[in-house]
Amino acid sequence: MVQEKKSLLKVNNLQKYFTTPQGIVKAVDDVSFAVAPGETLGLVGESGSGKTTAAFTIIGAYQPTDGSIYFQNKQISGKKRSRELKRNIQIVFQDPGSSLNPRQSVRQILTMPLKLHNVVPAAEIGNKIQELLELVELPRDFIHKHPLELGEGEKQSVAIARALSVNPSLIVLDEPTSALDVSMQAKIIKLLGNLQQEFNVAYIFITHDLSLMRNVASRVAIMYLGRICEIARAADFFQQPLHPYTRMLISSVPVVSEEEEALKPPHYTSQGEIPSPVNMPTGCGFHPRCPEKLDICDRQIPESLAIDNNRQVFCHLYRKDQEQKIADSTLRQE
Ligand code: SF4
């Protein structure tokens, strides 16, 4: 079993299924991970991988079908969320344009959570808003502006200020930079890093863009068709991806230097497209596309295998390796 640092959030065997006219969609299936205080866990996957559904279940927008969620050692799944818990877990959405009310000024947008959660006395709200604008590197006079007068990056900075205003321990960042141009993306990533250092807030950073994770996440969890394929420290993950699906993703990440190119796994192509979530493959969900498929792969779902204290992979290839190692060491002892 992978050793875990003291966890802020623990997700155990989480399932979230949806019933649709076409059948049951297993959007999240048997997903487990933990997030430590002040760390960034990157939750990466293509569209339909279940990463956003997992995050929305964590923030309480969906009730889990099964499994449990613990926050600060208390079970929070299947229970009505207290105001304190809602304060402590915040979310920043992908599109700041639709998450900010266009009719409200920045002052009104930031006043609401400060009042709702009694963060400061009413007389100090104006000063607190100025402080928040400074923290997210926006000019003080933006307090009077409305979202329509702001650029995309500025809107996202206001959304980050709103999340941060109530001193949360965890912020779920749902593709927070995907609507931004490259220079604004870099600015927001740097800002998030600075804020994390200052406030020790943990992030779950959801993205389909693996290249972003290199500079953002301390650990990365890769999802495919509702399940986790691999969890590893970001450095290990980029140096030596283990799961065939993660190798495929990493081999297609663009790099900017020869050193990075040398570290990439050899070009790795998979076959076919992602299967429909209402018609899931049997066994390992990746088997119809996997170039290393074994006989067992379409019959049995691979279980978690701890490669070391910080790494888990869900793939029969490694179980086979592990069994071989055990068999070899037994032979040596005989
Ligand atoms: Fe490929 Fe089998 Fe591993 Fe799935 S379990 S990724 S099909 S080798």
Short mmCIF file of C-alpha atoms and ligand atoms in Angstrom, two decimals:
data_model
loop_
_atom_site.label_atom_id
_atom_site.label_comp_id
_atom_site.label_asym_id
_atom_site.label_seq_id
_atom_site.Cartn_x
_atom_site.Cartn_y
_atom_site.Cartn_z
CA MET A 1 0.00 0.00 0.00
CA VAL A 2 1.25 3.46 -0.85
CA GLN A 3 2.26 5.40 2.28
CA GLU A 4 0.36 8.65 2.54
CA LYS A 5 1.38 11.87 4.19
CA LYS A 6 -1.19 13.36 6.53
CA SER A 7 -4.19 13.83 4.25
CA LEU A 8 -6.39 16.85 3.93
CA LEU A 9 -8.73 15.00 1.58
CA LYS A 10 -9.12 11.27 1.13
CA VAL A 11 -11.27 9.73 -1.57
CA ASN A 12 -11.92 6.01 -1.19
CA ASN A 13 -13.38 3.79 -3.94
CA LEU A 14 -15.52 6.65 -5.22
CA GLN A 15 -18.24 5.82 -7.73
CA LYS A 16 -20.53 8.19 -9.54
CA TYR A 17 -22.91 6.58 -12.02
CA PHE A 18 -25.56 8.33 -14.11
CA THR A 19 -28.66 6.71 -15.55
CA THR A 20 -29.26 7.86 -19.13
CA PRO A 21 -31.78 6.71 -21.77
CA GLN A 22 -28.88 4.83 -23.41
CA GLY A 23 -27.92 3.01 -20.21
CA ILE A 24 -25.80 3.51 -17.08
CA VAL A 25 -22.76 5.76 -17.47
CA LYS A 26 -20.01 4.90 -14.98
CA ALA A 27 -18.52 8.40 -14.99
CA VAL A 28 -16.33 7.68 -11.95
CA ASP A 29 -15.62 4.10 -10.98
CA ASP A 30 -13.64 2.94 -7.96
CA VAL A 31 -11.42 6.01 -7.74
CA SER A 32 -9.17 6.50 -4.69
CA PHE A 33 -6.60 9.20 -3.98
CA ALA A 34 -5.49 11.57 -1.25
CA VAL A 35 -4.44 15.21 -1.17
CA ALA A 36 -2.04 16.52 1.48
CA PRO A 37 -2.28 20.05 2.94
CA GLY A 38 -0.64 22.60 0.66
CA GLU A 39 0.05 20.24 -2.24
CA THR A 40 -1.19 20.26 -5.83
CA LEU A 41 -2.62 17.07 -7.21
CA GLY A 42 -3.02 17.19 -10.98
CA LEU A 43 -6.08 15.25 -12.15
CA VAL A 44 -5.48 14.66 -15.83
CA GLY A 45 -7.57 13.04 -18.52
CA GLU A 46 -9.19 13.49 -21.88
CA SER A 47 -12.78 14.62 -22.23
CA GLY A 48 -15.07 11.94 -20.74
CA SER A 49 -12.39 10.56 -18.41
CA GLY A 50 -14.44 11.44 -15.32
CA LYS A 51 -12.04 13.99 -13.84
CA THR A 52 -14.61 16.80 -13.63
CA THR A 53 -17.33 14.47 -12.30
CA ALA A 54 -14.90 13.30 -9.59
CA ALA A 55 -14.18 16.92 -8.66
CA PHE A 56 -17.85 17.89 -8.63
CA THR A 57 -18.58 14.95 -6.33
CA ILE A 58 -15.81 16.12 -4.01
CA ILE A 59 -17.22 19.66 -3.79
CA GLY A 60 -20.67 18.20 -3.06
CA ALA A 61 -22.39 19.12 -6.35
CA TYR A 62 -23.11 15.39 -6.89
CA GLN A 63 -23.85 12.68 -4.34
CA PRO A 64 -21.56 9.67 -4.81
CA THR A 65 -23.18 6.43 -5.96
CA ASP A 66 -20.79 4.61 -3.63
CA GLY A 67 -17.48 5.10 -1.86
CA SER A 68 -16.47 7.68 0.71
CA ILE A 69 -14.85 11.10 0.94
CA TYR A 70 -13.00 12.27 4.06
CA PHE A 71 -11.96 15.88 4.64
CA GLN A 72 -9.75 16.71 7.62
CA ASN A 73 -10.39 13.16 8.88
CA LYS A 74 -14.19 13.51 8.88
CA GLN A 75 -16.43 11.66 6.49
CA ILE A 76 -18.27 14.23 4.35
CA SER A 77 -19.86 12.03 1.68
CA GLY A 78 -23.59 11.26 1.98
CA LYS A 79 -24.08 14.07 4.52
CA LYS A 80 -25.47 17.58 4.32
CA ARG A 81 -22.53 19.93 4.03
CA SER A 82 -22.08 22.52 6.76
CA ARG A 83 -21.41 26.16 5.88
CA GLU A 84 -17.93 25.73 7.36
CA LEU A 85 -17.19 22.82 5.03
CA LYS A 86 -18.48 24.77 2.03
CA ARG A 87 -16.14 27.61 3.00
CA ASN A 88 -13.20 25.27 3.31
CA ILE A 89 -13.53 23.67 -0.15
CA GLN A 90 -13.77 26.18 -2.99
CA ILE A 91 -13.83 25.84 -6.76
CA VAL A 92 -12.61 27.96 -9.67
CA PHE A 93 -14.34 27.15 -12.95
CA GLN A 94 -12.95 26.90 -16.43
CA ASP A 95 -14.91 29.80 -17.87
CA PRO A 96 -14.73 32.89 -15.66
CA GLY A 97 -17.14 34.65 -18.04
CA SER A 98 -20.02 32.42 -17.00
CA SER A 99 -18.99 31.95 -13.36
CA LEU A 100 -19.07 35.72 -12.59
CA ASN A 101 -22.41 37.54 -12.62
CA PRO A 102 -22.09 40.18 -15.39
CA ARG A 103 -24.51 42.50 -13.58
CA GLN A 104 -22.40 42.65 -10.42
CA SER A 105 -19.33 44.81 -9.88
CA VAL A 106 -16.09 43.27 -8.60
CA ARG A 107 -16.95 44.80 -5.22
CA GLN A 108 -20.33 42.98 -5.15
CA ILE A 109 -18.80 39.71 -6.40
CA LEU A 110 -16.21 39.71 -3.61
CA THR A 111 -18.50 41.09 -0.91
CA MET A 112 -20.91 38.16 -1.13
CA PRO A 113 -18.60 35.36 0.17
CA LEU A 114 -17.00 37.70 2.73
CA LYS A 115 -20.45 38.44 4.19
CA LEU A 116 -21.81 34.90 3.86
CA HIS A 117 -18.91 33.41 5.80
CA ASN A 118 -18.35 36.37 8.18
CA VAL A 119 -14.72 36.60 7.13
CA VAL A 120 -14.30 40.18 8.39
CA PRO A 121 -16.62 42.71 10.13
CA ALA A 122 -18.82 44.66 7.69
CA ALA A 123 -16.79 47.85 8.19
CA GLU A 124 -13.62 46.11 6.98
CA ILE A 125 -15.01 44.56 3.80
CA GLY A 126 -13.78 47.41 1.55
CA ASN A 127 -10.21 47.04 2.85
CA LYS A 128 -10.38 43.26 2.55
CA ILE A 129 -11.43 43.55 -1.12
CA GLN A 130 -8.49 45.88 -1.81
CA GLU A 131 -6.20 43.36 -0.14
CA LEU A 132 -7.62 40.54 -2.29
CA LEU A 133 -7.18 42.55 -5.50
CA GLU A 134 -3.58 43.20 -4.54
CA LEU A 135 -3.04 39.50 -3.86
CA VAL A 136 -4.23 38.55 -7.36
CA GLU A 137 -2.23 41.43 -8.85
CA LEU A 138 -5.17 43.50 -10.07
CA PRO A 139 -5.28 47.32 -9.77
CA ARG A 140 -7.26 48.65 -6.81
CA ASP A 141 -9.69 50.60 -9.00
CA PHE A 142 -10.94 47.30 -10.49
CA ILE A 143 -13.26 47.22 -7.48
CA HIS A 144 -15.69 49.34 -9.54
CA LYS A 145 -15.49 47.34 -12.76
CA HIS A 146 -17.92 44.74 -14.09
CA PRO A 147 -16.88 41.41 -15.67
CA LEU A 148 -17.68 42.68 -19.18
CA GLU A 149 -15.01 45.38 -18.77
CA LEU A 150 -12.33 42.80 -17.90
CA GLY A 151 -10.10 40.57 -20.03
CA GLU A 152 -10.34 36.77 -19.64
CA GLY A 153 -7.25 36.58 -17.42
CA GLU A 154 -8.50 39.44 -15.25
CA LYS A 155 -11.87 37.72 -14.84
CA GLN A 156 -10.10 34.52 -13.80
CA SER A 157 -8.04 36.51 -11.28
CA VAL A 158 -11.30 37.86 -9.78
CA ALA A 159 -12.64 34.27 -9.61
CA ILE A 160 -9.44 33.20 -7.82
CA ALA A 161 -9.77 36.15 -5.41
CA ARG A 162 -13.37 35.10 -4.71
CA ALA A 163 -12.29 31.52 -3.92
CA LEU A 164 -9.43 32.72 -1.77
CA SER A 165 -11.49 35.34 0.08
CA VAL A 166 -12.87 32.77 2.57
CA ASN A 167 -9.49 31.21 3.48
CA PRO A 168 -10.15 27.71 2.12
CA SER A 169 -7.86 24.73 2.75
CA LEU A 170 -8.61 23.23 -0.69
CA ILE A 171 -9.41 24.80 -4.05
CA VAL A 172 -10.56 22.67 -6.97
CA LEU A 173 -9.27 24.32 -10.15
CA ASP A 174 -11.36 23.05 -13.05
CA GLU A 175 -9.28 23.71 -16.18
CA PRO A 176 -8.64 27.26 -14.89
CA THR A 177 -6.37 28.31 -17.74
CA SER A 178 -7.90 26.57 -20.74
CA ALA A 179 -9.85 29.67 -21.83
CA LEU A 180 -6.72 31.86 -21.67
CA ASP A 181 -3.95 32.69 -24.14
CA VAL A 182 -0.46 31.34 -23.45
CA SER A 183 0.97 34.45 -21.74
CA MET A 184 -2.11 34.83 -19.53
CA GLN A 185 -1.96 31.10 -18.75
CA ALA A 186 1.62 31.52 -17.50
CA LYS A 187 0.61 34.52 -15.37
CA ILE A 188 -2.28 32.67 -13.71
CA ILE A 189 -0.13 29.58 -13.06
CA LYS A 190 2.54 31.75 -11.42
CA LEU A 191 -0.12 33.55 -9.37
CA LEU A 192 -1.61 30.25 -8.17
CA GLY A 193 1.87 29.06 -7.16
CA ASN A 194 2.56 32.25 -5.19
CA LEU A 195 -0.81 32.08 -3.43
CA GLN A 196 -0.23 28.44 -2.51
CA GLN A 197 3.12 29.27 -0.95
CA GLU A 198 1.64 32.16 1.00
CA PHE A 199 -1.51 30.43 2.28
CA ASN A 200 -0.57 26.72 2.19
CA VAL A 201 -3.78 26.01 0.29
CA ALA A 202 -4.05 22.63 -1.50
CA TYR A 203 -5.17 22.43 -5.13
CA ILE A 204 -6.78 19.73 -7.21
CA PHE A 205 -5.83 20.96 -10.65
CA ILE A 206 -8.02 19.40 -13.33
CA THR A 207 -6.75 19.54 -16.87
CA HIS A 208 -6.61 17.70 -20.18
CA ASP A 209 -3.25 19.40 -20.84
CA LEU A 210 -0.50 17.19 -19.50
CA SER A 211 2.27 19.64 -20.41
CA LEU A 212 0.86 22.10 -17.86
CA MET A 213 1.37 19.59 -15.05
CA ARG A 214 5.14 19.56 -15.34
CA ASN A 215 5.38 22.96 -13.64
CA VAL A 216 2.23 22.90 -11.57
CA ALA A 217 1.60 19.61 -9.78
CA SER A 218 3.52 17.85 -7.02
CA ARG A 219 1.69 14.62 -7.91
CA VAL A 220 -0.30 13.57 -10.94
CA ALA A 221 -3.25 11.16 -11.24
CA ILE A 222 -4.22 10.07 -14.75
CA MET A 223 -7.83 9.09 -15.45
CA TYR A 224 -9.25 7.12 -18.36
CA LEU A 225 -12.91 6.14 -18.76
CA GLY A 226 -13.78 6.87 -15.14
CA ARG A 227 -10.83 5.04 -13.57
CA ILE A 228 -7.35 5.99 -12.42
CA CYS A 229 -4.52 4.48 -14.48
CA GLU A 230 -1.53 5.79 -12.60
CA ILE A 231 -0.65 8.09 -9.68
CA ALA A 232 2.90 9.33 -9.23
CA ARG A 233 5.05 12.25 -8.18
CA ALA A 234 5.18 14.63 -11.13
CA ALA A 235 8.97 14.28 -11.58
CA ASP A 236 8.82 10.44 -11.65
CA PHE A 237 5.83 10.51 -13.83
CA PHE A 238 7.41 12.60 -16.57
CA GLN A 239 10.72 10.76 -16.39
CA GLN A 240 9.30 7.27 -16.43
CA PRO A 241 5.61 6.91 -17.21
CA LEU A 242 4.52 3.33 -16.55
CA HIS A 243 0.97 2.79 -17.75
CA PRO A 244 0.64 2.38 -21.54
CA TYR A 245 -2.00 5.11 -21.64
CA THR A 246 0.18 7.61 -19.75
CA ARG A 247 3.13 6.70 -22.00
CA MET A 248 0.93 7.50 -24.96
CA LEU A 249 -0.08 10.86 -23.45
CA ILE A 250 3.47 11.85 -22.53
CA SER A 251 4.95 10.85 -25.87
CA SER A 252 2.61 13.32 -27.55
CA VAL A 253 3.40 16.28 -25.24
CA PRO A 254 5.32 18.97 -27.18
CA VAL A 255 8.74 19.82 -25.70
CA VAL A 256 10.95 22.88 -26.10
CA SER A 257 14.47 21.49 -25.58
CA GLU A 258 16.63 18.55 -26.65
CA GLU A 259 17.04 17.55 -22.98
CA GLU A 260 13.28 17.24 -22.59
CA GLU A 261 13.04 15.35 -25.89
CA ALA A 262 15.66 12.87 -24.64
CA LEU A 263 13.59 12.22 -21.51
CA LYS A 264 10.42 11.42 -23.43
CA PRO A 265 9.38 7.80 -23.92
CA PRO A 266 9.65 6.55 -27.51
CA HIS A 267 6.74 7.57 -29.67
CA TYR A 268 3.87 5.45 -28.55
CA THR A 269 0.72 5.13 -30.57
CA SER A 270 -2.54 3.66 -29.46
CA GLN A 271 -5.19 2.25 -31.71
CA GLY A 272 -8.69 3.61 -32.22
CA GLU A 273 -10.80 6.12 -30.37
CA ILE A 274 -12.04 6.36 -26.77
CA PRO A 275 -14.98 3.90 -26.41
CA SER A 276 -18.46 5.17 -25.58
CA PRO A 277 -19.00 5.47 -21.80
CA VAL A 278 -22.35 3.63 -22.15
CA ASN A 279 -20.66 0.71 -23.85
CA MET A 280 -17.57 0.22 -21.75
CA PRO A 281 -15.02 -2.44 -22.66
CA THR A 282 -14.76 -5.41 -20.31
CA GLY A 283 -11.61 -5.76 -18.20
CA CYS A 284 -9.15 -2.90 -18.57
CA GLY A 285 -10.94 0.04 -20.21
CA PHE A 286 -7.85 0.79 -22.30
CA HIS A 287 -7.54 -2.71 -23.80
CA PRO A 288 -9.15 -1.97 -27.20
CA ARG A 289 -6.47 0.71 -27.76
CA CYS A 290 -3.51 -0.75 -25.90
CA PRO A 291 -0.48 -1.87 -27.95
CA GLU A 292 0.71 -4.06 -25.03
CA LYS A 293 -2.54 -5.87 -24.29
CA LEU A 294 -2.21 -9.27 -22.59
CA ASP A 295 -4.70 -12.15 -22.69
CA ILE A 296 -6.04 -11.27 -19.25
CA CYS A 297 -6.67 -7.59 -20.10
CA ASP A 298 -10.15 -7.92 -21.62
CA ARG A 299 -11.29 -10.23 -18.81
CA GLN A 300 -10.07 -8.62 -15.61
CA ILE A 301 -9.95 -5.03 -14.39
CA PRO A 302 -6.38 -4.35 -13.20
CA GLU A 303 -6.08 -3.61 -9.49
CA SER A 304 -3.85 -1.01 -7.92
CA LEU A 305 -0.21 -2.03 -7.64
CA ALA A 306 2.14 0.03 -5.44
CA ILE A 307 5.41 0.36 -7.33
CA ASP A 308 6.97 2.32 -4.48
CA ASN A 309 5.79 4.49 -1.60
CA ASN A 310 4.68 7.26 -3.92
CA ARG A 311 3.50 5.42 -6.95
CA GLN A 312 0.54 3.30 -8.00
CA VAL A 313 -0.20 1.82 -11.38
CA PHE A 314 -3.28 -0.06 -12.56
CA CYS A 315 -2.04 -2.36 -15.31
CA HIS A 316 -1.60 -6.13 -15.65
CA LEU A 317 1.87 -5.66 -17.19
CA TYR A 318 3.30 -4.72 -13.80
CA ARG A 319 1.50 -7.44 -11.92
CA LYS A 320 3.13 -9.89 -14.32
CA ASP A 321 6.53 -8.25 -13.69
CA GLN A 322 5.94 -8.39 -9.96
CA GLU A 323 4.97 -12.07 -10.09
CA GLN A 324 8.09 -12.76 -12.15
CA LYS A 325 10.28 -10.94 -9.60
CA ILE A 326 8.73 -12.94 -6.74
CA ALA A 327 9.18 -16.19 -8.71
CA ASP A 328 12.84 -15.28 -9.48
CA SER A 329 13.63 -14.48 -5.83
CA THR A 330 11.98 -17.75 -4.72
CA LEU A 331 14.15 -19.68 -7.18
CA ARG A 332 17.27 -17.91 -5.87
CA GLN A 333 16.39 -18.93 -2.29
CA GLU A 334 15.93 -22.61 -3.25
FE1 SF4 B 1 -2.77 -2.45 -21.63
FE2 SF4 B 1 -3.53 -4.59 -20.25
FE3 SF4 B 1 -2.20 -2.64 -19.04
FE4 SF4 B 1 -4.72 -2.29 -19.82
S1 SF4 B 1 -4.00 -3.73 -18.26
S2 SF4 B 1 -3.07 -0.87 -20.09
S3 SF4 B 1 -4.75 -3.44 -21.72
S4 SF4 B 1 -1.44 -3.96 -20.67
#
